[in-house]
Short mmCIF file of C-alpha atoms in Angstrom, two decimals:
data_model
loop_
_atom_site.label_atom_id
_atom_site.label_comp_id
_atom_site.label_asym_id
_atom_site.label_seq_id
_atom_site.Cartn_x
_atom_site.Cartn_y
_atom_site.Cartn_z
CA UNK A 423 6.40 38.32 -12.67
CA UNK A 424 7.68 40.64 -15.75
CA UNK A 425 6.95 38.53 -18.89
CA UNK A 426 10.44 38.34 -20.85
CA UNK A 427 9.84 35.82 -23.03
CA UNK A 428 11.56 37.22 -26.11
CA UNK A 429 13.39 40.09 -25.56
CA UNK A 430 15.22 41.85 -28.43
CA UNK A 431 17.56 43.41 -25.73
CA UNK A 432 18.81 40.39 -24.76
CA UNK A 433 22.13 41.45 -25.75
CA UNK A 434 21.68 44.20 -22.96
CA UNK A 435 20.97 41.66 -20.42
CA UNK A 436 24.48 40.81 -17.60
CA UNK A 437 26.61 38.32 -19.04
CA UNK A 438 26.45 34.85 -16.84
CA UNK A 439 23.09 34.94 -15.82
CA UNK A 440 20.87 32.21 -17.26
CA UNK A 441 17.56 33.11 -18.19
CA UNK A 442 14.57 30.75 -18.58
CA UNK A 443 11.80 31.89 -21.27
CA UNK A 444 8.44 31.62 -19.76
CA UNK A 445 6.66 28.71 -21.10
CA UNK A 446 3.45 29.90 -23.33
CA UNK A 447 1.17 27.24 -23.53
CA UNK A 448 -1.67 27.08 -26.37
CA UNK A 449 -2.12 23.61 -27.06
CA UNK A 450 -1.61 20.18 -24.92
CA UNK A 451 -1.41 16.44 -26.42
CA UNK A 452 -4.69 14.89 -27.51
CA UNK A 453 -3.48 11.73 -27.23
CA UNK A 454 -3.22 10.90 -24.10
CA UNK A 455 -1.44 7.74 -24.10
CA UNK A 456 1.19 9.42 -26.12
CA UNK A 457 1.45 12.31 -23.30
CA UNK A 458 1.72 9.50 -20.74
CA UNK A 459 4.58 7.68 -22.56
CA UNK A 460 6.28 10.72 -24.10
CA UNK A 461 5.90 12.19 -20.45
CA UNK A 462 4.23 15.23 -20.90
CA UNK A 463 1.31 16.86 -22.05
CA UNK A 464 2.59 20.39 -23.72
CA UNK A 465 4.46 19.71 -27.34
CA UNK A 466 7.23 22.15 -26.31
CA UNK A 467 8.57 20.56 -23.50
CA UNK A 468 8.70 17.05 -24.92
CA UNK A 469 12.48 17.17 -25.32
CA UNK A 470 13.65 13.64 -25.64
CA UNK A 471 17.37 13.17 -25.29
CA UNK A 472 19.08 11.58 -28.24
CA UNK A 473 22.29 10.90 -26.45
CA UNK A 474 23.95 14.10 -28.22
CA UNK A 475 21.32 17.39 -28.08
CA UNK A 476 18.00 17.56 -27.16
CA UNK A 477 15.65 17.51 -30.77
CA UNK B 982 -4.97 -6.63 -20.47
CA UNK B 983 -8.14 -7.30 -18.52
CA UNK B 984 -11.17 -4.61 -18.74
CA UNK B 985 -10.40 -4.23 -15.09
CA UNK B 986 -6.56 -3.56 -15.63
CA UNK B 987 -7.39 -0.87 -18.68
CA UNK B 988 -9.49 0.91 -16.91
CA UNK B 989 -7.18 1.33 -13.92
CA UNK B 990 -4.25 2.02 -16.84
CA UNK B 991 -6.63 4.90 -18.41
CA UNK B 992 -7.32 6.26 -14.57
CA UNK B 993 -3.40 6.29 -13.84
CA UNK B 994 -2.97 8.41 -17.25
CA UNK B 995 -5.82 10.66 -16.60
CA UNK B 996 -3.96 11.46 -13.48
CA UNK B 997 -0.86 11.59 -15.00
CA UNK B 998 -2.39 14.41 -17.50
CA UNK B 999 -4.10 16.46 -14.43
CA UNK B 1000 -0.46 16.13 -12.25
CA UNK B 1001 1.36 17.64 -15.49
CA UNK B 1002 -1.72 20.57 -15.73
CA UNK B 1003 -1.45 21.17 -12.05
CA UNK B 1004 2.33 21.98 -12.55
CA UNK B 1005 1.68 24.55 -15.09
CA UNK B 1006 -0.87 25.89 -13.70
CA UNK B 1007 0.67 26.64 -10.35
CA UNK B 1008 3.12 28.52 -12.35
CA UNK B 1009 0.53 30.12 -14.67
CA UNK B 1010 -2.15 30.61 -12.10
CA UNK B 1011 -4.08 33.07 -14.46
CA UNK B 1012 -3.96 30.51 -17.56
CA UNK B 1013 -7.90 29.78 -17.94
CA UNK B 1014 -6.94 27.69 -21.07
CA UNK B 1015 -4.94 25.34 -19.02
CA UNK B 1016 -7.77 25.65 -16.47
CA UNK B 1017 -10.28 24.38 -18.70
CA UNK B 1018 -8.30 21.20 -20.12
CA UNK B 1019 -7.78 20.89 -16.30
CA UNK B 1020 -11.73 20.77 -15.16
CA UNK B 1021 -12.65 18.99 -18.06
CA UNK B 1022 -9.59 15.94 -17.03
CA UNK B 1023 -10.58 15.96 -13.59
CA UNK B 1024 -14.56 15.39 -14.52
CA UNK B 1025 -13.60 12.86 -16.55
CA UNK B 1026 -11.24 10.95 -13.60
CA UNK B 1027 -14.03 11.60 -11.32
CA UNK B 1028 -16.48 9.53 -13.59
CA UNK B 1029 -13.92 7.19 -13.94
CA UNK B 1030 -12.84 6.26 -10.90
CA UNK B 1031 -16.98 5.86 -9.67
CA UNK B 1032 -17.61 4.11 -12.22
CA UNK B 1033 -14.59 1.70 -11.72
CA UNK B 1034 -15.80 2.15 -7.68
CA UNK B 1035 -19.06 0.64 -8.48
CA UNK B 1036 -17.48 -2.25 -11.19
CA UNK B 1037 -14.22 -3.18 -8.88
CA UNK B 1038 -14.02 -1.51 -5.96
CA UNK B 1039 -12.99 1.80 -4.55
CA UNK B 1040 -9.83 3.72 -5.16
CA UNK B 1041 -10.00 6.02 -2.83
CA UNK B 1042 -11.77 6.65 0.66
CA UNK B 1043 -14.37 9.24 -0.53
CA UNK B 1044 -15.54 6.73 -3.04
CA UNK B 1045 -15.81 3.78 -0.50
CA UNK B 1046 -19.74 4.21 0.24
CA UNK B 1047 -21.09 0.68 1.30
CA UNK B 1048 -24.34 -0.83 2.45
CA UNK B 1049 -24.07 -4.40 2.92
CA UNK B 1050 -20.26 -4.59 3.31
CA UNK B 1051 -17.58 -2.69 4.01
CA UNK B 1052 -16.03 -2.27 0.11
CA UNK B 1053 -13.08 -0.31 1.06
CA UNK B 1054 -11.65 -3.34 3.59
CA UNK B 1055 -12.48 -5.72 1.08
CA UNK B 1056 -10.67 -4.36 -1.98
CA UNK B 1057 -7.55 -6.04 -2.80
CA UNK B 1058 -4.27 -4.32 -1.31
CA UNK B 1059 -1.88 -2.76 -3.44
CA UNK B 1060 1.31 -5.48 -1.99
CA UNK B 1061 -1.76 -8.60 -2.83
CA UNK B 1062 -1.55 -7.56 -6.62
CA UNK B 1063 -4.50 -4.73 -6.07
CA UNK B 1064 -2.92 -3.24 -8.50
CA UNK B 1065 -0.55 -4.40 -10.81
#
């Protein structure tokens, strides 16, 4: 699996093709009653959705 | 909440924590960070769920070892408020 996670080509990349970083994970929730209610246990997924963009 | 209901909570977010490592991990199979966080979780379930076993009664078969009765039978079912 070629690691493209940031790519300073990207601009050479096709147009309309949707590309997904690869997640790099260093460091996961201590607390892990705030994991279980935030719903994850890595810091960069927790994405909660404010009803207009994702913080 | 009972000491009997928080330790089944804590058991249900350990295993939330391992589910959420597993899912990385079969992504990232060569990740021996995640794999560490992951042993060290699923030692820590393991003691907890004997050691709620040996309090309560067993969550699972494989920790269901009985000498005067049958513990796994007699544990409350899940639909008789076994677990809430």
């Amino acid at each position: 699996m070629r690691d493209c996670l940031y790519d300073e080509q990207i601009d050479k990349y096709p147009v309309a093709m949707a590309y997904v970083p690869w997640q790099r994970f260093d460091k996961m929730y201590d607390d892990l009653e705030k994991a279980y209610q935030d719903g994850t246990v890595f810091p960069e997924l927790n994405k909660p959705f404010t009803g207009r963009r994702c913080v | 909440m009972g000491n009997q209901e928080q330790m089944l909570h804590d058991i249900g977010v350990v295993d939330f924590v391992l589910v959420d490592l597993m899912l990385y991990l079969d992504t990232h199979p060569y990740d021996c960070k995640a794999m560490e966080y992951f042993n060290h979780y699923s030692r820590i379930k393991n003691q907890m769920s004997r050691e709620f076993s040996q309090k309560y009664y067993p969550l699972t078969k494989d920790m269901a070892e009985s000498n005067k009765e049958w513990r796994w039978g007699m544990a409350p079912l899940p639909w008789e408020g076994g677990c809430r």
